[in-house]
CSV table of C-alpha atoms and ligand atoms in Angstrom, one decimal:
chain,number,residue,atom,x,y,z
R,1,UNK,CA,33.0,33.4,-14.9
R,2,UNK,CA,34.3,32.9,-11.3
R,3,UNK,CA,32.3,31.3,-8.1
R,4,UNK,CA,28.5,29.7,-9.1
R,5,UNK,CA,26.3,31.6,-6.9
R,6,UNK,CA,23.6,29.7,-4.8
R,7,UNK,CA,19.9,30.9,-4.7
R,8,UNK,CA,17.3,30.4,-3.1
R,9,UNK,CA,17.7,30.1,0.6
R,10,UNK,CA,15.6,28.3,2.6
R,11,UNK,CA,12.9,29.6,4.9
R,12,UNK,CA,9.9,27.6,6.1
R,13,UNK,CA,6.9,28.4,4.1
R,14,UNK,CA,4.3,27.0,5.7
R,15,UNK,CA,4.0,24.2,8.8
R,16,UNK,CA,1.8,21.6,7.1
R,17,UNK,CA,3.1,18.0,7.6
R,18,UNK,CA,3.4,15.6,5.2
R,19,UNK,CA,2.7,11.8,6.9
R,20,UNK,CA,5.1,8.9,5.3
R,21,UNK,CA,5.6,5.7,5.5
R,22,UNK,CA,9.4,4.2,5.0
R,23,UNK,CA,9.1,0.7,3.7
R,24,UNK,CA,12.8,-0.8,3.6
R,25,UNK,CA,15.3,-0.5,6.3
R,26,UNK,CA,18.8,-1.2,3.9
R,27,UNK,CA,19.6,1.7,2.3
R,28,UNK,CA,16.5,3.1,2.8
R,29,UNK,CA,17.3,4.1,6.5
R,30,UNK,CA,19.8,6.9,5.1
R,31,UNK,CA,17.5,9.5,4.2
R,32,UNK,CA,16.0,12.4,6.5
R,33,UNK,CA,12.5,12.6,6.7
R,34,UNK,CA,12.2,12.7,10.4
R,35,UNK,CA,14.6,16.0,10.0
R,36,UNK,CA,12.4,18.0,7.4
R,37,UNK,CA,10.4,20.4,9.8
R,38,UNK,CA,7.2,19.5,7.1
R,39,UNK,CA,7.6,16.0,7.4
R,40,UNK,CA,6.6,13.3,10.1
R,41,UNK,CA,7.6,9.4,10.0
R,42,UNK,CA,4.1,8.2,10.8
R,43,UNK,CA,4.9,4.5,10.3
R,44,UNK,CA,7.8,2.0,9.1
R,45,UNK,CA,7.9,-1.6,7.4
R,46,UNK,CA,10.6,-4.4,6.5
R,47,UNK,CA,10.1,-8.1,6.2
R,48,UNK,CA,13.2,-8.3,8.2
R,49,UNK,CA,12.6,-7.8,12.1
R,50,UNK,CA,16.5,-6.6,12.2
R,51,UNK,CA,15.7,-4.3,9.9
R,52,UNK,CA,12.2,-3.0,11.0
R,53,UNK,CA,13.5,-2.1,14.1
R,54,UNK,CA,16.4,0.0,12.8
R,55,UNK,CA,13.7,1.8,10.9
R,56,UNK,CA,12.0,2.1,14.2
R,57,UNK,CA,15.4,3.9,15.5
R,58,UNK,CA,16.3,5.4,12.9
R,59,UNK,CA,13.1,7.7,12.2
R,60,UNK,CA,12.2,7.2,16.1
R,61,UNK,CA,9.0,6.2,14.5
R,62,UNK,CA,7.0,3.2,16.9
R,63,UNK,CA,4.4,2.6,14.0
R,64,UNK,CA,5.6,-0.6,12.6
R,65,UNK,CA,3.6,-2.9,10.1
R,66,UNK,CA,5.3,-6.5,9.1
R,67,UNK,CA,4.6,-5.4,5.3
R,68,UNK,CA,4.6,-3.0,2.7
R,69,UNK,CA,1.1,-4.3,1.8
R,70,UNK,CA,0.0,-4.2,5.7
R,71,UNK,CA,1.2,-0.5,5.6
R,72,UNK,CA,-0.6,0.9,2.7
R,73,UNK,CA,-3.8,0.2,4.4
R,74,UNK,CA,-2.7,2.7,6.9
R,75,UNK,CA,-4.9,5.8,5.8
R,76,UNK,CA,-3.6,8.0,8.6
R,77,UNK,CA,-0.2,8.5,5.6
R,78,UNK,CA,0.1,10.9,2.4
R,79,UNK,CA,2.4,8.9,1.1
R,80,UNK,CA,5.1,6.1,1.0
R,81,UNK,CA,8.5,5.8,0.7
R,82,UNK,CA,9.6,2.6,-1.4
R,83,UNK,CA,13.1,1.0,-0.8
R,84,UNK,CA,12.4,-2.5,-2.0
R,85,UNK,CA,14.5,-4.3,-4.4
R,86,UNK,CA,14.7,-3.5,-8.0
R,87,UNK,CA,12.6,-5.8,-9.4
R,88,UNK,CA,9.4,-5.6,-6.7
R,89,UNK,CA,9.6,-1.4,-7.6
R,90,UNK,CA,6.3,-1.1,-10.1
R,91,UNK,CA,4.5,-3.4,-8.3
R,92,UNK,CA,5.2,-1.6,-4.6
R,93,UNK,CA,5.0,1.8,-6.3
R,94,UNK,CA,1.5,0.9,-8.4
R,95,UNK,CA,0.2,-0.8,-5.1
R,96,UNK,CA,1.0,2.6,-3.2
R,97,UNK,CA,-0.5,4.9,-5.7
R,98,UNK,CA,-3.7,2.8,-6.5
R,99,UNK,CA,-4.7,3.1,-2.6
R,100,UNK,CA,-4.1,7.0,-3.3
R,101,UNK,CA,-1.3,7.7,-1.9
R,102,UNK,CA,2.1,9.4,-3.2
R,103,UNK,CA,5.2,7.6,-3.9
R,104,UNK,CA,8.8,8.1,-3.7
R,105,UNK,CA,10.8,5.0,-4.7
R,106,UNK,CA,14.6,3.8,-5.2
R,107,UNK,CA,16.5,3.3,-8.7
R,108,UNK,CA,15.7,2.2,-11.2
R,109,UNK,CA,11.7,3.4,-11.8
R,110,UNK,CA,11.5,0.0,-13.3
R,111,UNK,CA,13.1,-2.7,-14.8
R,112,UNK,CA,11.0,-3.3,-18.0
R,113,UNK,CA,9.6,-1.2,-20.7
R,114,UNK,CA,5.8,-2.9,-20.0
R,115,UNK,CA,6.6,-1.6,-16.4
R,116,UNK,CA,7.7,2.0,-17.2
R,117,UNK,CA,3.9,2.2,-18.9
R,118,UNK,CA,2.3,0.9,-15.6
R,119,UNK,CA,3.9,3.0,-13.4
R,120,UNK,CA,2.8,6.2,-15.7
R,121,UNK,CA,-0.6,4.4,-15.6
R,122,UNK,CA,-0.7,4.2,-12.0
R,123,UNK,CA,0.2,7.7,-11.3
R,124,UNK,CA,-2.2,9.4,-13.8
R,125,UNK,CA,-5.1,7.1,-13.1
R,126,UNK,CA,-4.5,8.1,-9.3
R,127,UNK,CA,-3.5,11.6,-10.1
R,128,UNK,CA,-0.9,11.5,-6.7
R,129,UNK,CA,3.0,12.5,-6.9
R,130,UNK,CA,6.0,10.1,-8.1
R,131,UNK,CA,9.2,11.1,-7.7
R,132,UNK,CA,12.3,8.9,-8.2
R,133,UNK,CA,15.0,9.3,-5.4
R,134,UNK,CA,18.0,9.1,-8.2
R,135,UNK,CA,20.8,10.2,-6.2
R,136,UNK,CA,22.8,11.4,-9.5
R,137,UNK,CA,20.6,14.3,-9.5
R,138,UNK,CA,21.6,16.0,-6.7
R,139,UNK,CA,25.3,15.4,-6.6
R,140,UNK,CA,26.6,19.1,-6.1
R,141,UNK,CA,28.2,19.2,-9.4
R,142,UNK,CA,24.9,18.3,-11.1
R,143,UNK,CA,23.2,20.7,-9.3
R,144,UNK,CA,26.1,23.1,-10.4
R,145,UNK,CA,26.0,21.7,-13.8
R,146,UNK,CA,22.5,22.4,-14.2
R,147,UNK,CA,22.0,25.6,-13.0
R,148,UNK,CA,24.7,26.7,-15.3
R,149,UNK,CA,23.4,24.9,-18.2
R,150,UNK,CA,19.7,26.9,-17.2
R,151,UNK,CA,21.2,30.2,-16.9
R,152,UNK,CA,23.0,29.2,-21.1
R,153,UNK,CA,26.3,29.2,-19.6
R,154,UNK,CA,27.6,26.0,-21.2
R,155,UNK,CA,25.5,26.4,-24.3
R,156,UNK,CA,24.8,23.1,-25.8
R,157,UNK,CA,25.6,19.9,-24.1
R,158,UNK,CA,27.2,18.6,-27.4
R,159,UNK,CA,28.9,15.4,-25.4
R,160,UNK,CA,28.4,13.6,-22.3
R,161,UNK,CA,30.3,10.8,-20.6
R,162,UNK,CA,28.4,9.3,-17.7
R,163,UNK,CA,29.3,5.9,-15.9
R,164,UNK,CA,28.6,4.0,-12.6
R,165,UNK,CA,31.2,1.4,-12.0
R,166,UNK,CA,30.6,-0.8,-8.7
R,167,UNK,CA,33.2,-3.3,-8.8
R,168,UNK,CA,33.2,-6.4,-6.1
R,169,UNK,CA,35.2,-8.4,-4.5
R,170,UNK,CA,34.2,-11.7,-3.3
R,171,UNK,CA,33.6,-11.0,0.2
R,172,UNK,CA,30.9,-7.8,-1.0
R,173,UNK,CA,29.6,-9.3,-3.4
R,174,UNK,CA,28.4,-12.6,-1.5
R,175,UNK,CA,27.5,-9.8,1.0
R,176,UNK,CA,25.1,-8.3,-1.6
R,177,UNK,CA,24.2,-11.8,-3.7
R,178,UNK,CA,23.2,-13.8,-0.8
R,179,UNK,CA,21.4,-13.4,2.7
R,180,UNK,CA,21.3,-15.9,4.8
R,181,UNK,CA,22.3,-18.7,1.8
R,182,UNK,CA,19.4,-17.5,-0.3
R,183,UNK,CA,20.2,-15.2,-4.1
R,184,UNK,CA,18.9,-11.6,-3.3
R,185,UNK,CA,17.8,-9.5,-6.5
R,186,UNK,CA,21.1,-8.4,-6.8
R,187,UNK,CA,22.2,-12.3,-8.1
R,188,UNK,CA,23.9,-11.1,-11.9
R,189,UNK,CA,21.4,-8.1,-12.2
R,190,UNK,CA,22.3,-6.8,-15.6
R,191,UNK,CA,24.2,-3.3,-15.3
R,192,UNK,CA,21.8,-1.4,-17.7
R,193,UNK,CA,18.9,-2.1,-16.1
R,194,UNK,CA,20.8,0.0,-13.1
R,195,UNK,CA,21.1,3.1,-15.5
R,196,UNK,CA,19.9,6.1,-13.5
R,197,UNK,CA,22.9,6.8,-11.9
R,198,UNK,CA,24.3,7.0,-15.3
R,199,UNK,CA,21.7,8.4,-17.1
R,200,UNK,CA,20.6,11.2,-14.5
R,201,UNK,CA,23.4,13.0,-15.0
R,202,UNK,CA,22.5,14.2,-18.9
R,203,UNK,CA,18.6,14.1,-18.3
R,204,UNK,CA,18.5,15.4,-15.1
R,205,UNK,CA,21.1,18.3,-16.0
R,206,UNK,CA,19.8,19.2,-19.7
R,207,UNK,CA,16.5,17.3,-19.7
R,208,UNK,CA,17.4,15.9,-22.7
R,209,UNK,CA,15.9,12.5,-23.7
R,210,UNK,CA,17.8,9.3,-24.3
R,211,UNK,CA,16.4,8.5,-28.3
R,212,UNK,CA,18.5,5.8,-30.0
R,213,UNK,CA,21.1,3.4,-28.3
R,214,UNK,CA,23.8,1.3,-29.5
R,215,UNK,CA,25.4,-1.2,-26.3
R,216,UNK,CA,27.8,-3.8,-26.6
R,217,UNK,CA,27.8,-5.6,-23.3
R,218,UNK,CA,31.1,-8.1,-21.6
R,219,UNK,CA,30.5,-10.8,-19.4
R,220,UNK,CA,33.4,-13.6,-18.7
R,221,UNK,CA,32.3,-16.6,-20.0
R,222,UNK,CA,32.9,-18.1,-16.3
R,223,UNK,CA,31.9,-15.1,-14.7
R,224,UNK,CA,30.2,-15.1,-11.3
R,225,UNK,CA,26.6,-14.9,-11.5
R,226,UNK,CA,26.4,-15.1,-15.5
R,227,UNK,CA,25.2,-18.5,-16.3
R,228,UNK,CA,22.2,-19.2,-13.9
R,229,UNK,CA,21.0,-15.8,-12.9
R,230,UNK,CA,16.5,-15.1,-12.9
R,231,UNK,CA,17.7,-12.5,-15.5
R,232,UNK,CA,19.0,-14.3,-18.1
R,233,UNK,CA,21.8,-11.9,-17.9
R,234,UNK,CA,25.3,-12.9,-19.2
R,235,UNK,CA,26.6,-9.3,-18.9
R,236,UNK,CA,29.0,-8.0,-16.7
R,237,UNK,CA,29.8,-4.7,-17.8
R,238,UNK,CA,27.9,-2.9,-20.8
R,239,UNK,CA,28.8,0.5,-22.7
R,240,UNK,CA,26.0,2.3,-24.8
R,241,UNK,CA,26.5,5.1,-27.2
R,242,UNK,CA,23.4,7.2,-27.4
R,243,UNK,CA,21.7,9.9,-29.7
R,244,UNK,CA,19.9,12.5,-27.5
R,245,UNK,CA,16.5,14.4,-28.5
R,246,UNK,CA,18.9,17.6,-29.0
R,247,UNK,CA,20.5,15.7,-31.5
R,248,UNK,CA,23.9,15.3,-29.4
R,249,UNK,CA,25.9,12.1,-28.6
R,250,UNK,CA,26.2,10.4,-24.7
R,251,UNK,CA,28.6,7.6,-23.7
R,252,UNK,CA,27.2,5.9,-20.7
R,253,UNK,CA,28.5,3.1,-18.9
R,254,UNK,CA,27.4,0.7,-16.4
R,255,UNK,CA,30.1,-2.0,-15.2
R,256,UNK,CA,30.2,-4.5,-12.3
R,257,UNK,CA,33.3,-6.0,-13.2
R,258,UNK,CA,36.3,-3.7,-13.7
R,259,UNK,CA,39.0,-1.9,-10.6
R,260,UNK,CA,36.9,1.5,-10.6
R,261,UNK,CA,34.2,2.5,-8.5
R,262,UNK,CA,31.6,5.1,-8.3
R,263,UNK,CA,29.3,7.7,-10.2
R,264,UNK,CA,31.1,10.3,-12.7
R,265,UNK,CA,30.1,12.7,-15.6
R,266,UNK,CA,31.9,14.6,-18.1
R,267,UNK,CA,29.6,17.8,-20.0
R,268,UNK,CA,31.1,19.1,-22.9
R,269,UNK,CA,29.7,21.6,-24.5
R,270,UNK,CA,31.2,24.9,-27.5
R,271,UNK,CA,31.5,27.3,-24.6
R,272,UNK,CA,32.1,25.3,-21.9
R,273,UNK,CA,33.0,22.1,-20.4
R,274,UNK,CA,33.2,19.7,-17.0
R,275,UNK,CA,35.0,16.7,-15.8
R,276,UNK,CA,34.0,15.7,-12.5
R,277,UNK,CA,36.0,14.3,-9.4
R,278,UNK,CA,36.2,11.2,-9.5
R,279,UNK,CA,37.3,7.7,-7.1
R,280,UNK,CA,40.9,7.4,-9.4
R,281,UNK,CA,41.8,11.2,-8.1
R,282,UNK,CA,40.7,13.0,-11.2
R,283,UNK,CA,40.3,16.9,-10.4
R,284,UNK,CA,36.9,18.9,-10.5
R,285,UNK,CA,37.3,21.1,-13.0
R,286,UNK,CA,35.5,23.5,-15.1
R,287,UNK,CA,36.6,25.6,-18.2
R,288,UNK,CA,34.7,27.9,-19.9
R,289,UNK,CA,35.5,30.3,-23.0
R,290,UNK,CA,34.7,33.3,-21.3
R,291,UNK,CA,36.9,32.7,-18.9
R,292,UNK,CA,38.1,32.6,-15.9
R,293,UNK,CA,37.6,28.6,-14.6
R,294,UNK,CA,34.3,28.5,-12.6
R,295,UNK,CA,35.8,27.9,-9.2
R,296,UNK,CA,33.9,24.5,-7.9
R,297,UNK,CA,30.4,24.1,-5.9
R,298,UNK,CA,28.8,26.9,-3.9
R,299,UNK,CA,27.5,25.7,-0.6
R,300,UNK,CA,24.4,24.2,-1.4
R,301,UNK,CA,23.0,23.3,2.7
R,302,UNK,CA,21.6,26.9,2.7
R,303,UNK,CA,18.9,25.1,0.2
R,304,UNK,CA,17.8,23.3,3.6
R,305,UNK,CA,15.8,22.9,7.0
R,306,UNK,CA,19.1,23.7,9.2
R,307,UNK,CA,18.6,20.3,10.9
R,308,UNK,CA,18.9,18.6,7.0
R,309,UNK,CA,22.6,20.2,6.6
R,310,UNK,CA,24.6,17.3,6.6
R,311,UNK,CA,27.0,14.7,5.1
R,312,UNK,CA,25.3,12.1,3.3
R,313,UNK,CA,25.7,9.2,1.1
R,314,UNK,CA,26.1,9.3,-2.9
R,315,UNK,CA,27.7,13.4,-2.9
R,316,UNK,CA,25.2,14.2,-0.3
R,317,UNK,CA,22.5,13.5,-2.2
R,318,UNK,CA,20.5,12.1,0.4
R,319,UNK,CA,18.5,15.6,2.1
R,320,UNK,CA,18.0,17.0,-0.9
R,321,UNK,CA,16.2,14.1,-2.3
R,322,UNK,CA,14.3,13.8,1.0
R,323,UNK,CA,13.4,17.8,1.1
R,324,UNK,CA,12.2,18.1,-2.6
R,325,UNK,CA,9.9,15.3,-2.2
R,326,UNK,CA,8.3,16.5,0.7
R,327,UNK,CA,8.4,20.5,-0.8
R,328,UNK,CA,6.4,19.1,-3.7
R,329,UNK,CA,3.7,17.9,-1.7
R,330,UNK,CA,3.9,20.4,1.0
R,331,UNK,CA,3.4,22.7,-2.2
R,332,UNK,CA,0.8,20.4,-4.2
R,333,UNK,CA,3.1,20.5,-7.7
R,334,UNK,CA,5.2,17.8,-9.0
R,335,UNK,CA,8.7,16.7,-8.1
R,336,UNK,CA,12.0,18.0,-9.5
R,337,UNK,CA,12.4,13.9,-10.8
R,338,UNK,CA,8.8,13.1,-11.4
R,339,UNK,CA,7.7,10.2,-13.7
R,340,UNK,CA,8.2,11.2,-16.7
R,341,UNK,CA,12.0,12.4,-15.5
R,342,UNK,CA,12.3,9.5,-13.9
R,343,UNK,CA,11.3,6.8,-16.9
R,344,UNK,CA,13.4,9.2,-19.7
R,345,UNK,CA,16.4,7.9,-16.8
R,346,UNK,CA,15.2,4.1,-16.8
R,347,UNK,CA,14.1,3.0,-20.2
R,348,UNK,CA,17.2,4.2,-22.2
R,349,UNK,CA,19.1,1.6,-20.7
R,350,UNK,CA,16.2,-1.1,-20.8
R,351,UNK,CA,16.4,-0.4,-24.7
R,352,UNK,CA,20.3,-0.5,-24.0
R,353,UNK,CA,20.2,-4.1,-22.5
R,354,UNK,CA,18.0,-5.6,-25.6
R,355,UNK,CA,21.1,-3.8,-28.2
R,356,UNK,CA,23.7,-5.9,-26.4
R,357,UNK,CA,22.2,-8.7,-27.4
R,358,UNK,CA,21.8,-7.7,-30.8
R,359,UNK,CA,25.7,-7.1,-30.7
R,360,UNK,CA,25.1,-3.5,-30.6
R,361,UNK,CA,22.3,-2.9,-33.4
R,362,UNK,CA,21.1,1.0,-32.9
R,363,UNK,CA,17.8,0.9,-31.5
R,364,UNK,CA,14.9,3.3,-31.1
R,365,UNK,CA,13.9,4.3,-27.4
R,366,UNK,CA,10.2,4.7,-27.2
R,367,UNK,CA,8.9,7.7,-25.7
R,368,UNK,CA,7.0,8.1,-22.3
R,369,UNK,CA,5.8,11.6,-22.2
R,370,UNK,CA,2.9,13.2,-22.8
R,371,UNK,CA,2.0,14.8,-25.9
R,372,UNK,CA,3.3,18.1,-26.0
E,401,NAD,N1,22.5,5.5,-4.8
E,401,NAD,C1,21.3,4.9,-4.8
E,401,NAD,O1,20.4,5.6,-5.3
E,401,NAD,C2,21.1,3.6,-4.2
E,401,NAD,C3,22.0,3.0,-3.4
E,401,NAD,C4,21.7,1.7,-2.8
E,401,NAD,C5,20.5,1.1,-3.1
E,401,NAD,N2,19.6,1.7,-3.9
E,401,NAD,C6,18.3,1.1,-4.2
E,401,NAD,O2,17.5,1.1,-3.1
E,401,NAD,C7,16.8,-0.1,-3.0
E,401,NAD,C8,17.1,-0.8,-1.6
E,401,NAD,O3,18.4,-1.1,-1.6
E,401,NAD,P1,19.0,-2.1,-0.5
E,401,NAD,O4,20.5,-2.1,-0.7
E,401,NAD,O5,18.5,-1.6,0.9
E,401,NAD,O6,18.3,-3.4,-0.9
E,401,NAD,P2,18.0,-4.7,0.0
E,401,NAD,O7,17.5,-5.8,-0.9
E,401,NAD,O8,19.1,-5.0,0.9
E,401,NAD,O9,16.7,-4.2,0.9
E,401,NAD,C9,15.4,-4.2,0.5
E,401,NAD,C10,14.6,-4.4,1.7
E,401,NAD,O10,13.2,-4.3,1.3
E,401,NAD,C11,12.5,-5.2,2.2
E,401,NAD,N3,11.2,-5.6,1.5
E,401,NAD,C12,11.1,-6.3,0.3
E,401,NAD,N4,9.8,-6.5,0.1
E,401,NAD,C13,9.1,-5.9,1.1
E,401,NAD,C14,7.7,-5.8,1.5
E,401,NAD,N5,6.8,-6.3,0.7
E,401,NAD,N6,7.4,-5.2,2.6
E,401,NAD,C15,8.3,-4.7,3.5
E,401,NAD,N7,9.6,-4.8,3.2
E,401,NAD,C16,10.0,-5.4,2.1
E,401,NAD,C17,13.5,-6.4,2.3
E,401,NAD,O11,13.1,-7.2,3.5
E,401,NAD,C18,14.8,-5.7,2.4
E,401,NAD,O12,15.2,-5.5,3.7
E,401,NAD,C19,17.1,-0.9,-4.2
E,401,NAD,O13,16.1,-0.8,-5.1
E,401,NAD,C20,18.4,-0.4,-4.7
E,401,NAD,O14,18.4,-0.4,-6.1
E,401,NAD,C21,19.9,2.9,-4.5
């Protein structure tokens, strides 16, 4: 089969500007939009002064309110970027959408299945773009993955292995639990309702859903965070086996707790198969049955505003996520990872979370899409 060829070059289509608004200046200060030639920072928001104004260097953007809900108002935006905590996502997303604006927010969509309905609500009943900045998705080799898979050259996506393992020491993890003395969201968050990095790499290559889940969660009975979290969570680690809508079989992970760290997939399919690089030294490697080994990533930059081509966090996920969600607007269609993507990433593992406490009973993932 040899080299994976890129397409689709970019070239600048048209010089409309889309106005956002960054609201979160953690991880949200590691994405481009000030880069993106159709793209302006028009404003910026943290409840944190620290943080405001490193969003204010950051995006070299002066606008700055002391609130997401102070920046909303501002009608001079198309649309928000939301990189609150986990818990506060429907709520900031639905508050952004109902004043008619578009929304891009972090993982996970949502954190409950009552949520995952309100955020489809919200975007429908204000007909503006959603888009999910899952950082799985555009991970070279899933981009690889899913091009191949497009073009039938793995065939069927019989088996999948997808994990996300962020293990922490004391001295991170009081970093992330606690800011100045107070629990932040993070306090014993329950790994699978943190699926998407998981999860993203089987929907968002084969757009299979999620259907039926079996989880079996561990937590130590002494285990930091496990007995007095907001949660309720006493899980540390969790493992889910899942049946997809094509029938097939995923094994997805999410663990906290064990000596391995980062995001990793395995596709196997009848004609071909994929094991990702990985944080213990595993190889990339590819075989197919046609032969010969397809020979890695093409260089995907040429995808980009030159100005965007650049390392970045999480496989350098981050200008990709940050040009298709100004494209789709720029372009008036939906994003790559819009809501339905992005729920059919989210709920499995809500659904996951309620198995491990039924000891692993099989249970039934609703589904969020429309009818067909
Ligand atoms: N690979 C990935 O996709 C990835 C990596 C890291 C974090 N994340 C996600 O990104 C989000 C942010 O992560 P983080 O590590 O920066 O979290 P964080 O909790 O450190 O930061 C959230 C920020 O939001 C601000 N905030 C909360 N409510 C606000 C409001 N009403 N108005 C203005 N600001 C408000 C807080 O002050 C805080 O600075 C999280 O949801 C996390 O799950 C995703």
């Amino acid at each position: 089969m040899g080299a994976v060829i890129a397409r689709g070059a970019w070239a600048q289509a048209t010089d409309k500007k889309v106005r956002i608004g960054v609201v979160g200046g953690g991880f949200g200060a590691s994405f481009q939009w000030h880069l993106d030639p159709n793209c302006i920072v028009a404003a910026v928001s943290d409840l944190r002064t620290d943080r405001r104004d490193y969003l204010t260097q950051v995006y070299q953007c002066p606008t700055a309110y002391e609130s997401l809900e102070k920046l909303i108002l501002d009608d001079s935006l198309d649309a928000v970027a939301v990189f609150t905590g986990a818990p506060d996502h429907v709520r900031h997303c639905v508050a952004v959408m109902d004043t008619g604006k578009h929304c891009i927010c972090a993982v996970p969509a949502a954190t409950s299945l009552e949520e995952c309905e309100q955020l489809i609500d919200a975007k429908v009943r204000n007909n503006v773009r959603y888009m999910m900045a899952e950082t799985s998705y555009y991970r070279w080799p899933t981009i690889t993955m899913r091009e191949l898979y497009r073009d039938g050259k793995f065939g069927e996506v019989l088996y999948s292995e997808v994990e996300y393992y962020h293990p922490m020491n004391d001295a991170e993890r009081n970093g992330l639990w606690f800011y100045n003395g107070e629990r932040t969201w993070r306090y014993g968050y329950p790994p699978m309702l943190y699926p998407t990095h998981s999860t993203g790499f089987l929907v968002g290559v084969t757009r299979e859903r999620l259907t039926k889940v079996s989880c079996l969660g561990y937590g130590a009975p002494d285990g930091p965070g496990l007995s007095d979290n907001a949660y309720n969570n006493p899980y540390s680690c969790q493992a889910a086996i899942f049946r997809t809508s094509g029938g097939h079989i995923c094994r997805c992970n999410v663990m906290w707790a064990i000596w391995a760290h980062g995001e990793r997939a395995q596709w196997m399919g009848a004609r071909m198969s994929a094991f990702m690089d990985g944080w213990a030294g595993q190889p990339y490697v590819l075989k197919s049955v046609d032969g010969p080994d397809v020979l890695g990533d093409p260089n995907y930059f040429e995808r980009l505003p030159e100005a965007m081509r650049a390392e970045s966090g999480h496989g350098g996920s981050h200008p990709f996520l940050t040009h298709e969600f100004v494209t789709a607007l720029v372009e008036d269609r939906e994003p790559a990872i819009d809501v339905y993507e992005s729920v059919a990433m989210t709920a499995p593992g809500i659904v996951a979370h309620q198995s491990a406490f039924k000891n692993g009973e099989q249970l039934e993932v609703p589904s969020f899409d429309p009818e067909r």
